[in-house]
Amino acid sequence: MEHLPLFISIKHKPCLVVGGGVVAARKTRLLLARGGRVTVVAPELDAGLQARQAEFCWLEQGFAEHHLDGQFLVVAATDNAEVNARVYQLANRRGILVNKADDSKRSAVIFPSIVERFPLQIAFSTGGGAPWLARLLRAGLDALLPRHWGALARVAGRLRRQVQQAFASPAERRRFWARVQDDPALTALLQQQDESGAEAWLRREMDQPSRGEVILVGAGPGDPDLLTIKALNELQKAEVVLFDQLVSEEILALIRPEAELIAVGKKAGHHSVPQEQINRLLVEQALAGKRVVRLKGGDPFMFGRGAEELQSLKAAGIRYQVVPGITAAAGATAYAGIPLTHRDHAQSAVFITGHCKQDGAEPDWASLARGRQTLVIYMGLMRSAHIRQQLMQHGLDGATPVALIERGTTVRQKLVRGELRELAELAERVASPALMVIGEVAALADSLAWFRPHAAEAPPAVERCG
């Protein structure tokens, strides 16, 4: 990449635009918006330029070398390639910053795509090689960035010195901003354009004692693209992250590099860190004043013991938030082409865990064996023979379609199909983490599976038993 990204002030600086067409109009608007003193050299003006003629100096003539005298920045934007090349050569020879429109190889300066929430600006470029991609990125970032962040940046700028005085260390200041930036009260004031009210609210918050907080975050079923925007935001603000075994490396890579990572992984059949110790770690880190993210696969309230962790935080008087995630039952089945409900096959869906309670209590197998519903079983591989036996004993037909989805939504996804009577044999062909889907909708994977985890040209892999 030969261009160095810079933010350069052109306020009150002389800028020359050679050309009067649509491209020249676009460049002129950009220069005027940044405070440049713009001169346009062109025999004729585009209608858009004519409407703003009072804002710049128009020289109604063709380009000549003397037009470069005293210019800080020059844009060659005519529809004549020879004229543009001459402007570039002459300006480059004089050491003037020059942009040759739509020709990054002949430009000392290129205009990036910009997403703006004044005074916040994000600028990016593909070096002129893929402008369509730059437009796509711009649209995506524009949709992601909250509209009130510009007001937040302005208020933060005015309070910068007060924040530095209130919080001695950079870590304390970062913790303060992480705590307040998404507070509903502050967001409401900024969205209402009440910046003075926002300043007053922030001053009051500066006087509050420093305190830790825990954010319970659902990492989704595995595909990092399924992480919610709020979850990603929290990963970027975390000082400490306690994460489970099911959280993928791709998602861990999105965590702020300075954050401390603590593995508290759980696998089927054993817990490397007891739940009581996890609860204690959360309390200890929060009491130390840190912003803690508890990162759990799927959704933290779907067989994830999230409520137990919140109860320990509540008992210790620690603030907490919950960021939902896409649960495996929704994510993995969607990627496997299995609808949880279908008006011809299933009017309801039931989610259960394959783990027994400590007292050995069994679920209501009679209700689970009813027809025209979808049964989704988390963590059921180790008890597949028992599950098959109980469902068939309580009336569910052994020919009921079954699907097992291993590592759903990831590049290692594996889908195995068969019938309920084959469930134990199917379970031997997949590894944890895997999801069981039992019901007529499971058969739809044979025709509706769309996700190609291994190769774009290969058909979706649906293995059939037998």
XYZ file of C-alpha atoms in Angstrom, residues 20-402:
383
model
C -17.010 20.929 -14.037
C -18.820 17.620 -14.352
C -20.410 15.165 -11.919
C -17.090 13.891 -10.513
C -15.787 17.430 -10.081
C -19.015 18.365 -8.302
C -18.598 15.491 -5.850
C -14.998 16.445 -5.074
C -15.915 20.113 -4.735
C -18.660 19.375 -2.222
C -16.195 17.371 -0.135
C -13.578 20.136 -0.155
C -16.121 22.809 0.710
C -17.459 20.723 3.598
C -13.932 20.657 5.057
C -13.485 24.425 4.818
C -11.257 24.607 1.748
C -11.068 27.773 -0.384
C -12.058 26.186 -3.649
C -11.443 27.371 -7.199
C -13.058 25.478 -10.063
C -11.547 25.751 -13.542
C -13.956 24.623 -16.269
C -15.631 26.050 -19.387
C -19.006 24.766 -18.100
C -20.461 23.683 -14.752
C -22.581 20.699 -13.766
C -26.060 21.627 -12.497
C -24.999 20.674 -8.968
C -22.036 23.029 -9.126
C -24.157 25.803 -10.602
C -26.464 25.575 -7.569
C -23.499 26.190 -5.222
C -21.588 28.654 -7.387
C -21.614 31.292 -4.642
C -19.480 29.041 -2.429
C -16.413 28.850 -4.693
C -14.521 30.792 -7.333
C -15.321 29.758 -10.895
C -12.819 30.386 -13.666
C -14.827 29.925 -16.860
C -11.954 28.681 -19.012
C -9.766 25.703 -19.805
C -6.886 24.641 -17.573
C -3.536 26.436 -17.762
C -0.390 25.853 -15.712
C -0.620 29.182 -13.907
C -3.836 27.998 -12.242
C -1.591 25.869 -10.007
C 0.109 28.905 -8.488
C -0.286 28.952 -4.690
C -2.516 25.874 -4.533
C -2.337 23.461 -1.591
C -4.360 20.628 -3.164
C -5.350 19.960 -6.765
C -8.003 17.616 -8.156
C -7.942 16.621 -11.845
C -11.545 15.689 -12.623
C -12.275 16.434 -16.276
C -13.626 13.897 -18.766
C -10.443 14.361 -20.862
C -7.690 11.873 -19.965
C -4.959 14.029 -21.568
C -5.949 17.104 -19.551
C -6.057 15.084 -16.327
C -2.623 13.620 -17.046
C -1.189 17.097 -17.702
C -2.656 18.463 -14.464
C -1.159 15.546 -12.555
C 2.287 15.907 -14.123
C 2.499 19.655 -13.578
C 1.190 19.561 -10.013
C 3.415 16.619 -9.116
C 6.444 18.426 -10.507
C 5.715 21.365 -8.206
C 5.239 19.135 -5.150
C 1.540 19.995 -4.843
C -0.792 17.363 -3.411
C -2.753 16.074 -6.385
C -5.651 13.709 -6.904
C -6.407 12.355 -10.346
C -10.028 11.278 -10.155
C -10.610 7.559 -10.669
C -6.884 6.893 -11.104
C -5.213 6.003 -7.805
C -1.958 5.074 -9.574
C -1.625 8.679 -10.739
C -2.601 10.307 -7.450
C -0.435 11.494 -4.602
C -3.720 11.834 -2.697
C -6.760 9.564 -2.853
C -10.146 10.396 -1.383
C -11.285 7.635 0.983
C -14.803 6.524 1.716
C -16.002 8.302 4.861
C -18.480 7.513 7.591
C -19.044 10.577 9.738
C -20.660 11.409 13.036
C -19.109 14.847 13.488
C -16.485 15.162 14.907
C -16.067 11.389 14.633
C -14.790 10.298 11.231
C -13.936 6.863 9.877
C -12.095 6.856 6.555
C -11.042 3.793 4.575
C -9.838 2.923 1.103
C -9.138 -0.066 -1.126
C -6.379 1.863 -2.906
C -8.698 2.383 -5.850
C -8.709 -1.335 -6.660
C -12.237 -2.187 -5.505
C -14.409 0.918 -5.088
C -17.514 -1.293 -4.903
C -16.081 -2.918 -1.778
C -15.375 0.483 -0.230
C -19.000 1.474 -0.866
C -20.182 -1.783 0.716
C -18.012 -1.212 3.788
C -19.220 2.357 4.071
C -22.862 1.285 4.018
C -22.190 -1.400 6.612
C -20.316 0.891 8.976
C -22.860 3.663 8.552
C -25.584 1.260 9.668
C -23.502 0.040 12.629
C -22.427 3.347 14.135
C -25.052 4.866 16.461
C -26.238 8.283 15.266
C -25.654 9.871 18.674
C -21.948 9.009 18.799
C -21.034 12.339 17.240
C -22.721 14.133 20.134
C -20.970 11.753 22.536
C -17.604 12.645 21.015
C -18.336 16.370 21.322
C -19.406 16.076 24.962
C -16.430 13.850 25.788
C -14.095 16.399 24.226
C -15.473 19.207 26.371
C -15.175 17.083 29.533
C -11.768 15.581 28.797
C -9.859 17.670 31.330
C -12.447 17.090 34.061
C -12.319 13.331 33.457
C -8.519 13.380 33.674
C -8.744 15.192 36.996
C -11.422 12.853 38.359
C -9.617 9.623 37.368
C -5.868 9.452 37.862
C -4.969 6.483 35.644
C -5.794 5.680 31.995
C -7.341 2.390 33.172
C -9.754 4.236 35.468
C -10.712 6.664 32.702
C -11.268 3.833 30.237
C -13.389 2.033 32.822
C -15.478 5.159 33.387
C -16.202 5.643 29.683
C -16.920 1.932 29.199
C -19.461 2.121 32.011
C -21.301 5.250 30.896
C -21.128 5.266 27.106
C -24.111 2.940 26.611
C -26.082 3.948 29.684
C -29.748 4.395 28.654
C -29.985 7.741 30.487
C -26.995 9.196 28.642
C -28.108 7.727 25.309
C -31.560 9.273 25.683
C -30.109 12.732 26.387
C -27.780 12.526 23.378
C -30.510 11.262 21.070
C -32.640 14.219 22.179
C -29.684 16.492 21.284
C -29.531 17.677 24.887
C -25.749 17.949 25.112
C -25.824 20.237 28.157
C -28.006 17.696 29.973
C -25.587 14.941 28.944
C -22.646 16.940 30.339
C -24.430 17.452 33.651
C -25.271 13.737 33.862
C -21.644 12.776 33.179
C -20.360 15.181 35.848
C -22.634 13.531 38.385
C -21.387 10.097 37.330
C -17.763 11.217 37.861
C -18.559 11.713 41.529
C -19.847 8.158 41.899
C -17.447 5.673 43.511
C -15.641 3.392 41.074
C -17.307 0.002 40.889
C -16.964 -3.116 38.846
C -19.591 -4.643 36.617
C -20.228 -8.016 34.996
C -21.739 -8.380 31.529
C -23.099 -11.817 30.711
C -22.635 -12.186 26.959
C -23.963 -14.862 24.607
C -21.374 -15.716 21.935
C -23.871 -17.455 19.664
C -23.561 -20.937 18.150
C -20.079 -20.543 16.643
C -20.087 -18.472 13.457
C -18.484 -15.139 14.471
C -20.760 -13.321 12.008
C -23.701 -14.291 14.233
C -22.293 -12.350 17.179
C -24.575 -9.419 17.997
C -23.369 -5.836 17.658
C -23.868 -5.269 21.375
C -21.833 -8.387 22.203
C -18.976 -7.186 19.997
C -19.116 -3.780 21.654
C -18.812 -5.380 25.097
C -15.864 -7.526 24.010
C -14.066 -4.344 22.993
C -14.673 -2.721 26.389
C -13.841 -5.681 28.635
C -10.923 -5.695 31.042
C -11.402 -9.349 31.988
C -13.149 -12.101 29.997
C -14.126 -15.461 31.484
C -14.938 -17.755 28.561
C -16.308 -21.249 28.027
C -14.984 -24.145 25.961
C -17.678 -23.637 23.309
C -16.525 -20.107 22.398
C -14.655 -20.281 19.080
C -11.139 -18.974 18.472
C -12.550 -16.594 15.866
C -14.734 -14.945 18.494
C -11.939 -14.846 21.075
C -9.844 -12.970 18.511
C -12.404 -10.136 18.614
C -11.705 -9.401 22.294
C -9.740 -6.254 23.124
C -6.034 -7.291 23.061
C -5.332 -5.764 26.479
C -8.066 -7.780 28.191
C -7.174 -10.603 30.568
C -8.563 -13.942 29.364
C -9.570 -16.622 31.868
C -10.624 -20.026 30.520
C -13.362 -21.639 32.567
C -14.218 -24.183 29.888
C -16.906 -26.787 30.271
C -17.162 -29.986 28.247
C -19.793 -32.672 28.247
C -19.032 -35.026 31.080
C -16.768 -32.802 33.134
C -16.231 -29.222 34.280
C -12.648 -28.011 34.239
C -13.667 -25.190 36.590
C -16.504 -25.860 39.086
C -19.485 -23.515 38.843
C -18.926 -22.291 42.396
C -15.390 -21.226 41.469
C -16.650 -19.416 38.365
C -19.148 -17.525 40.522
C -16.376 -16.631 42.951
C -14.072 -15.406 40.155
C -16.792 -13.153 38.775
C -17.408 -11.601 42.173
C -13.702 -11.143 42.923
C -12.916 -9.479 39.578
C -15.911 -7.145 39.853
C -15.103 -6.208 43.447
C -11.634 -5.224 42.190
C -13.414 -2.542 40.134
C -12.992 -4.236 36.761
C -15.364 -4.490 33.820
C -15.863 -8.233 33.437
C -17.409 -10.099 30.513
C -18.687 -13.606 31.141
C -18.659 -15.056 27.623
C -20.798 -18.140 27.070
C -21.563 -20.147 23.938
C -25.044 -19.738 22.481
C -27.402 -17.839 24.752
C -26.434 -17.486 28.428
C -29.952 -18.304 29.642
C -30.392 -21.434 27.505
C -28.938 -24.304 29.566
C -25.964 -22.061 30.343
C -26.326 -21.529 34.096
C -26.441 -17.816 33.455
C -29.135 -17.277 36.069
C -27.019 -18.996 38.721
C -24.140 -16.651 38.002
C -26.388 -13.613 38.184
C -27.763 -14.792 41.516
C -24.256 -14.850 42.963
C -23.609 -11.349 41.620
C -26.919 -10.116 43.002
C -26.059 -11.505 46.438
C -22.712 -9.683 46.348
C -24.323 -6.378 45.326
C -22.549 -6.256 41.957
C -24.014 -4.529 38.903
C -24.639 -6.733 35.878
C -26.104 -6.769 32.387
C -27.162 -9.548 30.023
C -26.474 -9.595 26.265
C -28.524 -12.388 24.636
C -26.989 -14.621 21.996
C -28.366 -16.830 19.245
C -28.892 -20.226 20.828
C -27.683 -23.403 19.103
C -31.254 -24.614 18.615
C -31.946 -21.617 16.378
C -28.515 -21.217 14.750
C -27.476 -24.808 14.084
C -30.883 -25.889 12.784
C -31.094 -22.879 10.457
C -27.669 -23.682 8.984
C -28.734 -27.326 8.591
C -31.910 -26.388 6.715
C -34.200 -27.576 9.512
C -37.096 -25.263 10.444
C -38.038 -25.620 14.094
C -41.699 -25.252 13.200
C -43.622 -25.943 10.009
C -47.383 -25.786 9.596
C -47.429 -29.228 7.956
C -45.100 -30.956 10.418
C -44.656 -29.200 13.776
C -46.749 -26.600 15.596
C -44.361 -26.316 18.565
C -40.726 -26.781 19.541
C -39.454 -28.063 22.891
C -35.883 -27.543 24.129
C -34.430 -29.854 26.784
C -31.001 -30.831 28.063
C -29.748 -34.401 27.934
C -28.114 -34.016 31.340
C -29.969 -35.474 34.274
C -30.634 -33.423 37.364
C -28.466 -34.282 40.356
C -31.423 -36.003 42.018
C -31.871 -38.201 38.956
C -35.311 -36.799 38.119
C -36.442 -37.582 34.582
C -38.302 -35.245 32.221
C -41.922 -35.823 31.293
C -41.240 -38.308 28.497
C -44.928 -38.695 27.682
C -45.242 -35.033 26.740
C -41.929 -35.109 24.874
C -43.076 -38.092 22.803
C -46.104 -36.291 21.387
C -46.363 -35.946 17.641
C -46.370 -32.771 15.519
C -43.712 -31.085 17.600
C -39.960 -30.635 17.334
C -37.796 -31.914 20.152
C -34.353 -30.292 20.421
C -31.938 -31.871 22.870
C -28.777 -30.125 24.039
C -25.874 -32.220 25.385
C -27.634 -35.496 24.689
C -24.977 -37.641 22.986
C -23.936 -39.569 26.098
C -27.564 -40.554 26.827
C -28.697 -41.208 23.255
C -29.654 -44.849 23.924
C -31.700 -43.830 26.973
C -33.402 -41.008 25.060
C -34.346 -43.385 22.244
C -35.681 -45.966 24.675
C -37.804 -43.499 26.639
C -39.317 -41.772 23.605
C -40.237 -45.052 21.903
C -41.627 -46.535 25.145
C -43.873 -43.485 25.470
C -45.277 -43.848 21.985
C -43.020 -41.988 19.547
C -42.631 -43.936 16.313
C -39.150 -45.416 15.790
C -39.258 -44.120 12.184
C -39.457 -40.498 13.373
C -36.797 -38.467 11.537
C -33.729 -37.478 13.545
